[in-house]
Amino acid sequence: MTASSTHPALSRSGAPADPAELRRAATAVLLRNWTGRSTVPSRGLYPHQWSWDSAFITLGLRHVSARRAQQELESLLGAQWADGRLPHIVFDPATPSGAYFPGPEFWDAGASAAGPPAGVRTSGIIQPPVHALAAWETHRANPAESARRGFLSRVYPRLVAWHRYLGERRDLGGRGLAAIVHPWESGMDNSPVWDGPLDRVTPWSPGSFQRRDLDHAASGDRPTDLDYGRYLRLAADYRDHGYDDTAPHTFAAEDPALNALLILSEHALAGIAGALGLPAERHETRAAALTRALVDTLYDPDMGHFLARDLVDGERIRECSAAGLVPLAVPRLPVAGELLRTARGERFRLGHSHLVPSYDRTGHAFEPGRYWRGPGWFNVSWVIHRGLLRQGAAADAAALREQIRTSAAETGFAEYVDPLNGAGRGARDFSWTAATVLDLLAQESA
Ligand code: 9WN
C-alpha cells in the first residue's frame, strides 16, 4: 500500500514527503487515535492503551501538546498495580470487551492481591520500561508546563515503584537483570528468539479461543495459531497463580532490549531526581550496575551481539534479533564498537535494509513480512537511531532517520515494514509510527 492510497497529501510517486506535510499527517494520526484519556496504538487492531506504546507515543506527543503528553503517561501510571508493576494493557471501559482478545475477562486482574486500583481493568503482564525516559523527555520539551502541573513530582514516586518491582520481583535470574515471563512482555512477541523456550509450552488448542487480530490484519503478517495457543497457556498459568512472580514459570528469560531500556530509564530517573532536588546518585549507581550485569550476562563476544538468556536452562539463546542492538543506546557501553560492526554487517545490513530488521536477515527463521520475525519496526529503529547518535555514528543515524521518515510517508504510517522492499505491513495509521516520526522531525528542526 502506498501513501497515496491512504494519505493523498503525503507523497505523490513515492517521493519523501515534505517535512511540514509529514508533521501535519503524523499529528493527525495521533489526534484521531486519542480517546480522551490516552492514545490507542491502532483504532481497529489495538483499541486500548498499551504500556510501551504509550511511552513512545508520549515522546512524539510532547511536540504537539506537552499537556496531552503528560496526560498520556499519567493515565497509564494511574493503572499501576499495588506491587508497582505497570500492566501491558489498560482496557478502555468505553470499548466493548470483545473488541480485542484476550480481553479484561481473560486477564481477571482484579482478582489478584497485587492487582490494579479499584475500577481499573488491566492485563497482568508487563512491557519494556520506556516510561521514565518518556517522562524526562516530556519535561525537557516544556519545563514551564511541567513545573506548572507538578508533573515530575507526581510521576517520580510511581516510576521509582515500577523500577523497584522490576529490580526486586523480576530478578528471577539472580544477576540483577529484569526477567520476562511471557513473550508479550518483550514487546517482540513472536521473535524467533522465543521459539526454543516456547517449545516447552503445551499450547491451548486452536478451537478453544477466538482470535480478533485477524479481523484487522493479514494472517501472513501475524503470529500463528500455534503461537497464540502458547501465549494463552502461559498467560492463563500466570493468572491462575495470582500473577505471583515467585510461582514456577515454564517461560522465563532475560531480554537485552528490555534491560537496555531499563538502563536508559534509570538514567532518566537520575535526571528527574536532580530536577526535583532529590538525591540522584542511587539511580546512577543502579544504572551502572545494570550495565555491568547486561554486558557480563548477555553479551556474546563470539557473535558480537547481545543475546537473550533462557532462565529455564540458564543458557544464552543463540539467535540474533534487533533486541540485541538496543544496548547501542546505553551510555558508556564497553562493547559499542563491536556491536556497531554487527549492525552494519550481513545480519542487519544497516543502511541497506528498510529500517532495522527485527531479526537476523541470514537467520534460519527470517520472514520479511511476519511481525517480529524480520520486519523493520519504527519504535525499535527510533531507539537504535538514538544509539547510533550516542556512538558517534552520525552518518548511519542520518540514513536511518531518512528511512524512518520515508517509510512512514510511503506506507501511511504502517505498523511495520518489509526490510527488503519497504512494503507496509500490519495496521496503518499506527500511533508509535507517527510519534517517532514527529520526534525525529523535531530533532531535525532543532
Ligand atoms: C500483544 C500494541 C502491541 C505492541 C506489541 C506488539 C503487539 C499485542 C498483540 O501490539 O502486541 O501485546 O496483540 O499482538 O507486538 O509490541 O505493544 O501495539
Coordinates of C-alpha atoms and ligand atoms in Angstrom, one line a residue:
M1 CA 0.0 0.0 0.0
T2 CA 1.4 3.4 -0.8
A3 CA 0.9 6.7 0.9
S4 CA -1.2 8.0 -2.0
S5 CA -3.9 5.4 -1.2
T6 CA -4.3 6.4 2.5
H7 CA -2.8 9.9 2.8
P8 CA -3.1 11.8 -0.5
A9 CA -1.4 14.8 1.0
L10 CA 1.7 12.9 1.9
S11 CA 3.6 11.8 -1.1
R12 CA 3.0 11.5 -4.8
S13 CA 5.0 9.0 -6.8
G14 CA 6.6 7.6 -3.6
A15 CA 8.8 10.6 -3.1
P16 CA 9.7 11.5 0.5
A17 CA 7.1 13.8 1.9
D18 CA 7.8 17.5 2.7
P19 CA 8.6 17.7 6.4
A20 CA 5.7 20.1 7.1
E21 CA 3.2 17.9 5.4
L22 CA 4.6 14.8 7.2
R23 CA 4.3 16.6 10.5
R24 CA 0.7 17.5 9.8
A25 CA -0.2 14.0 8.8
A26 CA 1.6 12.4 11.8
T27 CA -0.1 14.8 14.2
A28 CA -3.5 13.9 12.6
V29 CA -2.9 10.2 13.2
L30 CA -2.2 10.9 16.9
L31 CA -5.3 13.1 17.2
R32 CA -7.5 10.5 15.6
N33 CA -6.2 7.8 17.9
W34 CA -6.7 9.9 21.1
T35 CA -9.6 8.6 23.2
G36 CA -9.9 11.5 25.6
R37 CA -7.5 10.0 28.2
S38 CA -4.8 8.2 26.1
T39 CA -3.9 7.1 22.6
V40 CA -4.8 3.7 21.2
P41 CA -1.9 2.1 19.1
S42 CA -4.4 1.5 16.3
R43 CA -8.2 2.0 16.2
G44 CA -9.0 -1.4 14.8
L45 CA -6.3 -3.9 15.9
Y46 CA -5.4 -2.5 19.3
P47 CA -8.3 -0.4 20.7
H48 CA -7.0 0.1 24.3
Q49 CA -3.9 1.6 25.9
W50 CA -0.6 -0.3 25.7
S51 CA 2.3 0.3 28.0
W52 CA 5.4 0.7 25.9
D53 CA 3.3 2.2 23.0
S54 CA 2.2 4.9 25.4
A55 CA 5.7 5.8 26.3
F56 CA 6.7 6.0 22.6
I57 CA 3.6 8.0 21.8
T58 CA 4.4 10.4 24.6
L59 CA 7.8 11.0 23.1
G60 CA 6.1 12.3 19.9
L61 CA 3.0 13.9 21.5
R62 CA 5.3 16.2 23.6
H63 CA 6.0 18.1 20.4
V64 CA 2.2 18.6 19.7
S65 CA 1.0 19.2 23.3
A66 CA 3.0 19.0 26.4
R67 CA -0.2 18.7 28.4
R68 CA -1.5 15.8 26.4
A69 CA 1.8 14.0 26.6
Q70 CA 1.7 14.3 30.4
Q71 CA -1.9 13.0 30.4
E72 CA -0.9 10.0 28.2
L73 CA 1.7 8.9 30.6
E74 CA -0.3 9.7 33.8
S75 CA -3.3 7.7 32.6
L76 CA -1.0 4.7 32.3
L77 CA 0.7 5.3 35.7
G78 CA -2.8 5.6 37.2
A79 CA -3.3 1.9 36.4
Q80 CA -0.2 0.9 38.4
W81 CA -0.6 -2.2 40.5
A82 CA -0.1 -2.3 44.2
D83 CA 3.2 -4.2 43.7
G84 CA 4.5 -1.5 41.4
R85 CA 4.0 -3.2 38.1
L86 CA 2.8 -1.3 35.1
P87 CA 0.3 -3.5 33.2
H88 CA 0.9 -4.0 29.5
I89 CA -2.8 -3.1 28.6
V90 CA -5.1 -0.7 30.3
F91 CA -8.6 -1.5 29.0
D92 CA -10.8 1.4 27.8
P93 CA -14.2 1.0 29.5
A94 CA -15.8 2.6 26.5
T95 CA -14.6 -0.1 24.1
P96 CA -16.6 -3.4 24.0
S97 CA -14.6 -6.0 25.8
G98 CA -14.9 -8.4 22.8
A99 CA -13.1 -5.9 20.5
Y100 CA -9.7 -7.3 21.5
F101 CA -8.7 -10.8 22.5
P102 CA -7.6 -11.6 25.2
G103 CA -9.8 -9.0 26.9
P104 CA -10.3 -8.0 30.6
E105 CA -12.3 -11.1 31.5
F106 CA -9.5 -13.3 30.4
W107 CA -6.9 -11.5 32.5
D108 CA -9.1 -11.2 35.6
A109 CA -6.5 -8.8 37.1
G110 CA -8.8 -7.5 39.8
A111 CA -8.7 -11.0 41.5
S112 CA -5.0 -10.7 42.2
A113 CA -3.9 -9.4 45.6
A114 CA -1.2 -7.4 43.9
G115 CA -3.7 -6.0 41.4
P116 CA -4.8 -2.7 39.8
P117 CA -6.6 0.1 41.5
A118 CA -10.4 -0.5 42.0
G119 CA -12.4 0.1 38.9
V120 CA -9.4 -0.1 36.5
R121 CA -9.2 -3.1 34.2
T122 CA -5.8 -4.2 33.0
S123 CA -3.8 -7.2 31.8
G124 CA -1.4 -8.8 34.3
I125 CA 1.9 -8.8 32.4
I126 CA 4.3 -6.0 31.6
Q127 CA 6.2 -4.5 28.7
P128 CA 9.6 -2.8 28.4
P129 CA 10.1 0.2 30.8
V130 CA 10.4 3.2 28.4
H131 CA 8.3 5.3 30.8
A132 CA 10.9 7.2 32.9
L133 CA 12.7 8.1 29.7
A134 CA 9.5 9.4 28.2
A135 CA 8.6 11.4 31.4
W136 CA 12.0 13.0 31.5
E137 CA 12.0 13.9 27.8
T138 CA 8.4 15.3 28.2
H139 CA 9.6 17.5 31.0
R140 CA 12.6 18.7 29.0
A141 CA 10.3 19.6 26.0
N142 CA 8.4 22.1 28.1
P143 CA 9.8 22.6 31.6
A144 CA 7.5 25.5 32.4
E145 CA 4.3 23.5 31.6
S146 CA 5.8 20.6 33.5
A147 CA 6.5 22.7 36.6
R148 CA 3.1 24.4 36.4
R149 CA 1.4 21.0 36.6
G150 CA 3.8 19.5 39.1
F151 CA 4.4 16.7 36.6
L152 CA 7.7 15.4 37.7
S153 CA 6.8 15.3 41.4
R154 CA 3.6 13.4 40.6
V155 CA 5.2 10.8 38.3
Y156 CA 8.5 10.2 40.1
P157 CA 7.3 8.0 43.0
R158 CA 5.3 5.8 40.6
L159 CA 8.3 5.4 38.3
V160 CA 10.5 4.5 41.2
A161 CA 8.0 1.9 42.4
W162 CA 7.9 0.5 38.8
H163 CA 11.7 0.1 38.7
R164 CA 11.7 -1.3 42.2
Y165 CA 9.2 -4.0 41.0
L166 CA 11.5 -4.9 38.1
G167 CA 14.6 -4.9 40.2
E168 CA 13.2 -6.9 43.1
R169 CA 10.3 -9.1 41.9
R170 CA 11.6 -9.7 38.4
D171 CA 15.3 -10.6 39.2
L172 CA 14.5 -14.2 38.5
G173 CA 18.0 -15.0 37.2
G174 CA 19.7 -13.6 40.3
R175 CA 22.2 -11.4 38.4
G176 CA 20.4 -8.1 38.8
L177 CA 18.6 -8.1 35.4
A178 CA 14.8 -7.9 35.0
A179 CA 13.2 -11.1 33.6
I180 CA 10.2 -11.6 31.4
V181 CA 7.7 -14.4 32.0
H182 CA 5.8 -14.1 28.7
P183 CA 7.0 -13.3 25.1
W184 CA 4.4 -10.5 25.0
E185 CA 6.5 -8.8 27.8
S186 CA 9.4 -8.3 25.5
G187 CA 7.1 -6.4 23.1
M188 CA 8.6 -8.5 20.3
D189 CA 6.0 -11.3 20.7
N190 CA 6.8 -13.9 18.0
S191 CA 10.5 -13.2 17.6
P192 CA 12.4 -16.4 16.7
V193 CA 14.4 -15.8 19.9
W194 CA 11.5 -17.2 21.8
D195 CA 10.9 -20.3 19.6
G196 CA 13.1 -22.6 21.7
P197 CA 11.7 -21.6 25.1
L198 CA 8.2 -21.8 23.7
D199 CA 8.7 -25.4 22.6
R200 CA 8.3 -26.4 26.2
V201 CA 4.8 -24.8 26.4
T202 CA 1.8 -27.0 25.7
P203 CA -0.5 -24.8 23.6
W204 CA -4.2 -24.3 24.0
S205 CA -6.0 -26.0 21.1
P206 CA -6.9 -23.6 18.3
G207 CA -10.6 -24.4 18.7
S208 CA -10.6 -23.2 22.3
F209 CA -10.3 -19.4 21.6
Q210 CA -11.3 -16.9 19.0
R211 CA -8.6 -14.5 17.7
R212 CA -9.7 -10.9 16.9
D213 CA -6.5 -9.7 15.3
L214 CA -7.2 -11.5 12.0
D215 CA -10.3 -9.3 11.6
H216 CA -7.9 -6.4 11.1
A217 CA -4.6 -7.7 9.7
A218 CA -3.5 -10.3 7.1
S219 CA -2.7 -13.7 8.7
G220 CA 0.7 -13.8 6.9
D221 CA 1.7 -10.6 8.8
R222 CA 0.7 -12.0 12.2
P223 CA 1.7 -14.8 14.7
T224 CA 0.3 -18.3 14.0
D225 CA -2.5 -20.1 15.9
L226 CA 0.2 -22.3 17.5
D227 CA 1.9 -19.1 18.8
Y228 CA -1.4 -17.9 20.2
G229 CA -2.1 -21.2 21.8
R230 CA 1.1 -21.0 23.7
Y231 CA 0.7 -17.3 24.6
L232 CA -2.7 -18.1 26.1
R233 CA -1.4 -21.1 28.1
L234 CA 1.4 -19.0 29.6
A235 CA -0.8 -16.1 30.5
A236 CA -3.5 -18.3 32.0
D237 CA -1.0 -20.1 34.1
Y238 CA 0.4 -16.8 35.5
R239 CA -3.1 -15.6 36.1
D240 CA -4.1 -18.8 37.9
H241 CA -1.1 -18.3 40.2
G242 CA -2.4 -14.8 41.1
Y243 CA 0.3 -13.1 39.0
D244 CA 2.8 -14.2 41.7
D245 CA 6.3 -13.9 40.4
T246 CA 7.7 -16.4 42.8
A247 CA 5.4 -19.2 41.3
P248 CA 7.1 -21.6 38.9
H249 CA 7.5 -20.4 35.3
T250 CA 7.5 -22.5 32.2
F251 CA 8.9 -19.5 30.3
A252 CA 11.4 -17.0 31.9
A253 CA 14.1 -15.1 30.1
E254 CA 16.4 -12.1 30.3
D255 CA 15.9 -9.8 27.3
P256 CA 18.7 -7.4 26.2
A257 CA 16.2 -4.7 24.9
L258 CA 14.1 -4.6 28.0
N259 CA 17.2 -4.3 30.2
A260 CA 18.8 -1.7 28.0
L261 CA 15.6 0.4 28.1
L262 CA 15.6 0.0 31.8
I263 CA 19.1 1.4 32.0
L264 CA 18.1 4.4 29.8
S265 CA 15.1 4.9 32.1
E266 CA 17.2 4.6 35.2
H267 CA 19.5 7.4 33.9
A268 CA 16.3 9.4 33.2
L269 CA 15.2 8.9 36.8
A270 CA 18.5 10.4 37.9
G271 CA 17.7 13.4 35.8
I272 CA 14.2 13.7 37.3
A273 CA 15.5 13.3 40.8
G274 CA 18.1 16.0 40.2
A275 CA 15.4 18.4 38.8
L276 CA 13.3 17.8 41.9
G277 CA 16.3 18.5 44.2
L278 CA 16.4 14.9 45.4
P279 CA 19.5 12.6 45.5
A280 CA 20.2 11.2 42.1
E281 CA 23.3 9.0 42.8
R282 CA 21.3 5.9 43.6
H283 CA 19.8 5.9 40.1
E284 CA 23.2 6.4 38.5
T285 CA 24.7 3.6 40.7
R286 CA 21.8 1.3 39.7
A287 CA 22.2 2.2 36.0
A288 CA 25.9 1.4 36.2
A289 CA 25.3 -1.9 38.0
L290 CA 22.7 -2.9 35.4
T291 CA 25.1 -2.0 32.6
R292 CA 27.7 -4.3 34.1
A293 CA 25.2 -7.1 34.5
L294 CA 23.9 -6.6 30.9
V295 CA 27.4 -6.9 29.4
D296 CA 28.6 -9.7 31.7
T297 CA 25.5 -11.8 31.3
L298 CA 24.0 -11.2 27.8
Y299 CA 26.9 -10.0 25.6
D300 CA 28.2 -12.8 23.4
P301 CA 31.8 -11.9 22.2
D302 CA 31.8 -14.6 19.5
M303 CA 28.7 -13.2 17.9
G304 CA 29.4 -9.6 18.7
H305 CA 25.8 -9.3 19.8
F306 CA 23.6 -9.2 22.9
L307 CA 21.5 -12.4 23.3
A308 CA 18.6 -13.2 25.5
R309 CA 19.1 -15.8 28.3
D310 CA 16.7 -18.6 28.9
L311 CA 16.3 -18.9 32.6
V312 CA 14.9 -22.4 32.5
D313 CA 18.2 -23.9 31.3
G314 CA 20.4 -20.9 32.1
E315 CA 21.8 -20.7 28.6
R316 CA 22.1 -17.7 26.2
I317 CA 19.8 -18.2 23.2
R318 CA 21.9 -18.2 20.0
E319 CA 19.6 -16.1 17.8
C320 CA 20.3 -12.5 16.7
S321 CA 17.4 -10.1 16.8
A322 CA 17.2 -6.3 16.9
A323 CA 16.7 -6.6 20.6
G324 CA 20.4 -7.2 20.8
L325 CA 21.2 -3.9 19.1
V326 CA 19.2 -1.8 21.5
P327 CA 22.1 -1.6 24.0
L328 CA 23.8 0.7 21.5
A329 CA 21.8 3.5 23.2
V330 CA 23.3 2.7 26.7
P331 CA 25.8 5.3 27.9
R332 CA 29.4 4.1 28.4
L333 CA 28.8 0.7 26.8
P334 CA 32.2 -1.0 26.7
V335 CA 31.4 -3.2 23.6
A336 CA 29.8 -0.5 21.5
G337 CA 32.4 -0.7 18.6
E338 CA 31.8 -4.5 18.1
L339 CA 28.0 -4.0 18.3
L340 CA 28.1 -1.3 15.7
R341 CA 30.0 -3.7 13.4
T342 CA 27.3 -6.3 13.9
A343 CA 24.6 -3.7 13.0
R344 CA 26.5 -2.8 9.8
G345 CA 27.2 -6.4 8.9
E346 CA 25.3 -9.1 6.9
R347 CA 22.8 -9.9 9.7
F348 CA 21.1 -6.4 9.8
R349 CA 22.7 -4.5 6.8
L350 CA 22.1 -1.1 8.4
G351 CA 21.6 1.4 5.7
H352 CA 20.8 -1.3 3.1
S353 CA 17.6 -2.6 4.9
H354 CA 14.3 -0.7 5.3
L355 CA 14.5 0.3 9.0
V356 CA 16.4 -2.2 11.2
P357 CA 15.2 -5.7 10.6
S358 CA 13.7 -7.2 13.7
Y359 CA 15.6 -10.5 13.1
D360 CA 18.8 -11.6 11.5
R361 CA 18.5 -11.4 7.7
T362 CA 20.7 -14.5 7.4
G363 CA 18.9 -16.4 10.2
H364 CA 17.1 -19.7 9.5
A365 CA 13.7 -18.3 10.7
F366 CA 13.8 -14.9 8.8
E367 CA 10.4 -14.0 7.4
P368 CA 10.4 -10.5 6.0
G369 CA 6.6 -9.9 6.3
R370 CA 5.7 -11.7 9.6
Y371 CA 5.6 -9.4 12.6
W372 CA 8.7 -9.7 14.8
R373 CA 10.4 -12.4 12.6
G374 CA 12.0 -10.0 10.2
P375 CA 10.1 -6.7 9.5
G376 CA 11.5 -3.3 10.5
W377 CA 9.6 -1.6 13.3
F378 CA 9.6 2.2 13.9
N379 CA 10.0 2.2 17.7
V380 CA 12.9 -0.1 17.7
S381 CA 14.5 1.8 14.9
W382 CA 14.0 5.0 16.8
V383 CA 15.9 3.6 19.8
I384 CA 18.7 2.3 17.6
H385 CA 18.9 5.8 15.9
R386 CA 19.4 7.2 19.4
G387 CA 22.1 4.6 19.9
L388 CA 23.9 5.5 16.7
L389 CA 24.0 9.1 17.7
R390 CA 25.3 8.1 21.1
Q391 CA 28.1 6.1 19.5
G392 CA 29.1 8.9 17.2
A393 CA 27.8 7.2 14.0
A394 CA 26.2 10.3 12.7
A395 CA 26.1 9.2 9.0
D396 CA 24.4 5.9 9.9
A397 CA 21.9 7.8 12.1
A398 CA 21.1 10.3 9.4
A399 CA 20.5 7.5 6.9
L400 CA 18.2 5.6 9.3
R401 CA 16.3 8.9 10.1
E402 CA 15.7 9.4 6.4
Q403 CA 14.4 5.8 6.1
I404 CA 12.1 6.2 9.0
R405 CA 10.6 9.3 7.5
T406 CA 10.3 7.9 4.0
S407 CA 8.9 4.5 5.1
A408 CA 6.3 6.2 7.3
A409 CA 5.2 8.5 4.5
E410 CA 5.1 5.9 1.8
T411 CA 3.2 3.3 3.9
G412 CA 0.6 5.5 5.5
F413 CA 2.2 5.1 9.0
A414 CA 2.3 1.3 8.8
E415 CA 2.8 -0.8 11.9
Y416 CA 6.0 -2.4 10.4
V417 CA 7.6 -2.8 7.0
D418 CA 9.3 -5.5 5.0
P419 CA 13.0 -4.8 5.4
L420 CA 13.8 -6.0 1.9
N421 CA 11.5 -3.8 -0.1
G422 CA 9.9 -1.4 2.3
A423 CA 6.3 -2.6 1.8
G424 CA 4.0 -1.7 4.6
R425 CA 2.6 -4.5 6.8
G426 CA 0.2 -4.9 9.7
A427 CA -2.0 -1.9 10.6
R428 CA -1.9 1.6 9.1
D429 CA -2.2 5.0 10.9
F430 CA -0.2 3.4 13.7
S431 CA 0.4 5.6 16.7
W432 CA 4.1 5.0 17.5
T433 CA 5.0 5.2 13.9
A434 CA 3.5 8.7 13.8
A435 CA 5.0 9.6 17.2
T436 CA 8.6 8.5 16.3
V437 CA 8.4 10.5 13.1
L438 CA 7.2 13.6 14.9
D439 CA 10.1 13.3 17.3
L440 CA 12.7 12.9 14.6
L441 CA 11.3 15.9 12.7
A442 CA 11.5 17.9 15.9
Q443 CA 15.1 16.8 16.4
E444 CA 16.0 17.9 12.9
S445 CA 14.4 21.3 13.1
A446 CA 16.2 21.9 16.5
Ligands
9WN1 C1 0.1 -8.1 22.4 C2 0.3 -2.8 20.7 C3 1.2 -4.1 20.8 C4 2.7 -3.8 20.9 C5 3.5 -5.0 20.8 C6 3.1 -5.8 19.6 C7 1.6 -6.1 19.6 C8 0.0 -7.3 21.1 C9 -0.8 -8.2 20.1 O1 0.9 -4.9 19.7 O2 1.3 -7.0 20.7 O3 0.6 -7.2 23.4 O4 -2.0 -8.3 20.2 O5 -0.2 -8.7 19.1 O6 3.8 -6.9 19.5 O7 4.9 -4.7 20.8 O8 2.9 -3.1 22.1 O9 0.8 -2.0 19.6

